[in-house]
CSV table of C-alpha atoms in Angstrom, one decimal:
chain,number,residue,atom,x,y,z
A,1,MET,CA,0.0,0.0,0.0
A,2,ILE,CA,2.7,2.4,1.0
A,3,GLN,CA,4.6,1.6,-2.3
A,4,ALA,CA,1.5,2.5,-4.4
A,5,ILE,CA,1.1,5.8,-2.5
A,6,ALA,CA,4.7,6.7,-2.9
A,7,PHE,CA,4.6,5.8,-6.6
A,8,TYR,CA,1.6,8.0,-7.4
A,9,LEU,CA,3.1,10.8,-5.3
A,10,PHE,CA,6.4,10.7,-7.1
A,11,ALA,CA,4.8,10.3,-10.5
A,12,ILE,CA,2.4,13.2,-10.0
A,13,VAL,CA,5.2,15.5,-8.8
A,14,VAL,CA,7.4,14.5,-11.7
A,15,LEU,CA,4.6,15.3,-14.3
A,16,VAL,CA,3.7,18.6,-12.6
A,17,SER,CA,7.3,19.7,-12.3
A,18,ALA,CA,8.1,18.7,-15.9
A,19,ALA,CA,5.1,20.7,-17.1
A,20,MET,CA,6.2,23.7,-15.0
A,21,THR,CA,9.8,23.4,-16.4
A,22,ILE,CA,8.6,24.0,-20.0
A,23,SER,CA,5.9,26.5,-19.1
A,24,SER,CA,7.7,28.8,-16.7
A,25,ARG,CA,8.6,32.2,-18.1
A,26,ASN,CA,11.6,32.7,-15.8
A,27,PRO,CA,14.5,30.4,-16.7
A,28,VAL,CA,15.7,30.2,-13.1
A,29,HIS,CA,12.3,28.9,-12.1
A,30,SER,CA,12.5,26.4,-14.9
A,31,VAL,CA,15.8,25.0,-13.6
A,32,LEU,CA,14.4,24.8,-10.1
A,33,TRP,CA,11.4,22.8,-11.4
A,34,LEU,CA,13.8,20.6,-13.3
A,35,ILE,CA,15.7,19.8,-10.1
A,36,LEU,CA,12.4,18.9,-8.4
A,37,ALA,CA,11.6,16.6,-11.3
A,38,PHE,CA,15.0,14.9,-11.0
A,39,PHE,CA,14.6,14.3,-7.3
A,40,ASN,CA,11.2,12.7,-7.7
A,41,ALA,CA,12.4,10.6,-10.7
A,42,ALA,CA,15.2,9.3,-8.4
A,43,GLY,CA,12.5,8.3,-6.0
A,44,LEU,CA,10.7,6.4,-8.7
A,45,MET,CA,14.0,4.6,-9.5
A,46,VAL,CA,14.4,3.6,-5.9
A,47,LEU,CA,10.9,2.1,-5.9
A,48,VAL,CA,11.6,-0.1,-8.9
A,49,GLY,CA,14.9,-1.3,-7.4
A,50,ALA,CA,17.3,0.7,-9.6
A,51,GLU,CA,19.3,2.4,-6.8
A,52,PHE,CA,22.3,3.1,-9.0
A,53,ILE,CA,20.2,5.1,-11.5
A,54,ALA,CA,18.6,7.0,-8.6
A,55,MET,CA,22.0,7.9,-7.2
A,56,LEU,CA,23.2,9.0,-10.7
A,57,LEU,CA,20.1,11.2,-11.0
A,58,VAL,CA,20.8,12.9,-7.7
A,59,ILE,CA,24.7,13.2,-8.0
A,60,VAL,CA,25.2,13.8,-11.7
A,61,TYR,CA,22.0,15.5,-12.9
A,62,VAL,CA,21.0,17.5,-9.7
A,63,GLY,CA,24.5,18.0,-8.3
A,64,ALA,CA,26.3,18.9,-11.5
A,65,VAL,CA,24.1,19.4,-14.6
A,66,ALA,CA,21.1,21.3,-13.1
A,67,VAL,CA,23.3,23.4,-10.8
A,68,LEU,CA,25.5,24.3,-13.8
A,69,PHE,CA,22.3,25.3,-15.7
A,70,LEU,CA,21.3,27.4,-12.8
A,71,PHE,CA,24.7,29.2,-12.6
A,72,VAL,CA,24.7,29.8,-16.3
A,73,VAL,CA,21.2,31.2,-16.4
A,74,MET,CA,21.8,33.4,-13.4
A,75,MET,CA,25.2,34.7,-14.7
A,76,LEU,CA,24.2,35.4,-18.3
A,77,ASP,CA,22.3,38.5,-19.3
A,78,ILE,CA,19.4,36.9,-21.0
A,79,ASP,CA,17.0,38.9,-23.2
A,80,PHE,CA,13.6,37.4,-22.4
A,81,THR,CA,12.0,39.2,-25.3
A,82,GLU,CA,14.3,37.5,-27.7
A,83,LEU,CA,13.7,34.2,-26.1
A,84,ARG,CA,9.9,34.5,-26.5
A,85,ALA,CA,10.4,35.5,-30.1
A,86,GLY,CA,12.5,32.4,-30.7
A,87,PHE,CA,9.8,30.3,-29.1
A,88,VAL,CA,7.2,31.6,-31.5
A,89,ARG,CA,9.5,31.1,-34.4
A,90,TYR,CA,10.3,27.5,-33.7
A,91,PHE,CA,6.8,26.5,-32.2
A,92,TRP,CA,5.9,24.2,-35.1
A,93,ILE,CA,9.2,22.3,-35.0
A,94,GLY,CA,8.8,21.8,-31.3
A,95,PHE,CA,5.2,20.7,-31.8
A,96,ALA,CA,6.2,18.2,-34.4
A,97,LEU,CA,8.9,16.8,-32.0
A,98,ALA,CA,6.4,16.6,-29.2
A,99,LEU,CA,3.9,14.6,-31.4
A,100,ALA,CA,6.7,12.2,-32.4
A,101,LEU,CA,7.7,11.7,-28.7
A,102,VAL,CA,4.0,11.1,-27.7
A,103,SER,CA,3.5,8.6,-30.5
A,104,GLU,CA,6.7,6.7,-29.5
A,105,ILE,CA,5.5,6.6,-25.9
A,106,ILE,CA,2.1,5.2,-27.0
A,107,ILE,CA,3.8,2.6,-29.2
A,108,ALA,CA,6.1,1.6,-26.3
A,109,VAL,CA,3.2,1.3,-23.9
A,110,LYS,CA,1.3,-0.9,-26.4
A,111,ALA,CA,4.4,-3.1,-27.0
A,112,TRP,CA,4.9,-3.4,-23.2
A,113,SER,CA,1.3,-4.4,-22.7
A,114,VAL,CA,1.6,-7.2,-25.3
A,115,GLY,CA,4.6,-8.7,-23.5
A,116,GLY,CA,8.2,-7.7,-22.9
A,117,ILE,CA,11.2,-9.2,-24.7
A,118,ASP,CA,13.5,-10.7,-22.1
A,119,ILE,CA,16.8,-9.4,-23.7
A,120,ALA,CA,18.5,-8.3,-20.5
A,121,ASN,CA,18.8,-11.8,-19.1
A,122,ARG,CA,20.2,-13.1,-22.4
A,123,VAL,CA,22.9,-10.4,-22.7
A,124,ALA,CA,23.9,-10.1,-19.1
A,125,PRO,CA,22.2,-12.6,-16.8
A,126,VAL,CA,22.2,-11.5,-13.1
A,127,ASN,CA,21.3,-13.1,-9.9
A,128,PRO,CA,18.0,-11.5,-8.6
A,129,ASP,CA,19.3,-11.9,-5.0
A,130,VAL,CA,22.3,-9.5,-5.8
A,131,PRO,CA,21.7,-5.8,-5.2
A,132,ASN,CA,21.5,-3.5,-8.2
A,133,ILE,CA,24.6,-1.5,-7.3
A,134,GLN,CA,26.7,-4.6,-6.6
A,135,ALA,CA,25.7,-6.2,-9.9
A,136,ILE,CA,26.6,-3.1,-11.9
A,137,GLY,CA,29.9,-2.7,-10.1
A,138,HIS,CA,30.8,-6.4,-10.7
A,139,LEU,CA,30.0,-6.0,-14.5
A,140,LEU,CA,31.9,-2.7,-14.7
A,141,TYR,CA,35.1,-3.9,-13.1
A,142,THR,CA,35.2,-7.4,-14.6
A,143,ARG,CA,33.6,-7.8,-18.0
A,144,TYR,CA,33.7,-4.1,-19.0
A,145,LEU,CA,36.8,-3.0,-17.2
A,146,PHE,CA,38.8,-1.9,-20.3
A,147,VAL,CA,35.7,-0.2,-21.8
A,148,PHE,CA,35.1,1.6,-18.5
A,149,GLU,CA,38.8,2.8,-18.4
A,150,GLY,CA,38.6,3.8,-22.0
A,151,ALA,CA,35.6,6.0,-21.3
A,152,GLY,CA,37.4,7.6,-18.5
A,153,LEU,CA,40.4,8.2,-20.7
A,154,VAL,CA,38.2,9.8,-23.4
A,155,LEU,CA,36.7,12.1,-20.8
A,156,LEU,CA,40.2,13.1,-19.5
A,157,VAL,CA,41.3,13.9,-23.1
A,158,ALA,CA,38.2,16.0,-23.6
A,159,MET,CA,38.8,17.9,-20.4
A,160,ILE,CA,42.4,18.6,-21.3
A,161,GLY,CA,41.4,19.6,-24.8
A,162,ALA,CA,38.8,22.1,-23.5
A,163,ILE,CA,41.4,23.6,-21.2
A,164,VAL,CA,44.0,23.9,-24.0
A,165,LEU,CA,41.5,25.4,-26.4
A,166,THR,CA,40.2,28.0,-24.0
A,167,MET,CA,43.6,29.0,-22.5
A,168,ARG,CA,44.8,32.4,-23.7
A,169,HIS,CA,48.4,33.5,-23.9
A,170,ARG,CA,48.7,37.1,-23.1
A,171,PRO,CA,52.2,38.6,-23.7
A,172,ASP,CA,51.5,41.6,-21.4
A,173,ALA,CA,50.5,39.4,-18.4
A,174,ARG,CA,53.1,38.8,-15.7
A,175,LYS,CA,54.1,35.2,-15.3
A,176,GLN,CA,53.9,33.6,-11.9
A,177,ARG,CA,57.3,32.6,-10.5
A,178,ILE,CA,56.5,29.8,-8.1
A,179,HIS,CA,60.1,29.2,-6.9
A,180,ALA,CA,60.5,32.9,-5.9
A,181,GLN,CA,57.2,32.9,-4.1
A,182,VAL,CA,57.9,29.7,-2.1
A,183,SER,CA,61.6,30.5,-1.3
A,184,ARG,CA,61.1,34.1,0.0
A,185,ARG,CA,61.4,34.8,3.7
A,186,ALA,CA,58.6,36.1,5.9
A,187,LYS,CA,60.3,39.4,6.7
A,188,ASP,CA,60.5,40.1,2.9
A,189,ALA,CA,56.8,39.4,2.4
A,190,ILE,CA,55.3,41.3,5.3
A,191,ARG,CA,55.7,45.0,6.1
A,192,LYS,CA,54.3,46.5,9.3
A,193,VAL,CA,53.0,50.1,8.9
A,194,ASP,CA,51.8,52.3,11.8
A,195,ALA,CA,49.1,54.2,9.9
A,196,PRO,CA,48.0,57.4,11.4
A,197,VAL,CA,44.3,57.8,12.1
A,198,GLY,CA,42.3,59.2,9.3
A,199,GLN,CA,45.1,58.9,6.7
A,200,GLY,CA,45.8,56.2,4.1
A,201,VAL,CA,48.8,54.0,3.6
A,202,GLU,CA,51.4,54.7,0.9
A,203,LEU,CA,52.5,51.6,-1.0
């Protein structure tokens, strides 16, 4: 009984917050509604026994992606009039995509009601007594170890490439001399000044 109540509660909040995400006029409010949708989607994943996906939703999407969206939206000077004009311009494209997604959802529900295809147990059979996170960790660090390390290497190369591409070399900027900073004495770095009252300090 409590599982059904929790499911309907999480599902209703996810639907309402998703609708508010795309209908809010303020982008900051849209991101906050999106964060609420992610939290409740994580609750649904916990109910179905996918603890790893729920943890990914909270850590990756809420803790990184949604917070990054929030910072970008709050830091940028967004012209809301131009945003509304773009919404009107691309309304029919968005409407066509929405119809395509709704039709796919309907087809998926019909196919699921007919009977699911048991592909998961054929590809990677797991013991139902083993927890979800333990089974995923066992697969990642045994069968897919080199693929997992290769994905990490690709992300590392992408991060280094982004740093190199965005790094600017300014000839007029003073370079930092770390050796001189570390090896200097305290008396050379600090100067005590007895400043008179009401007067500034000359550097």
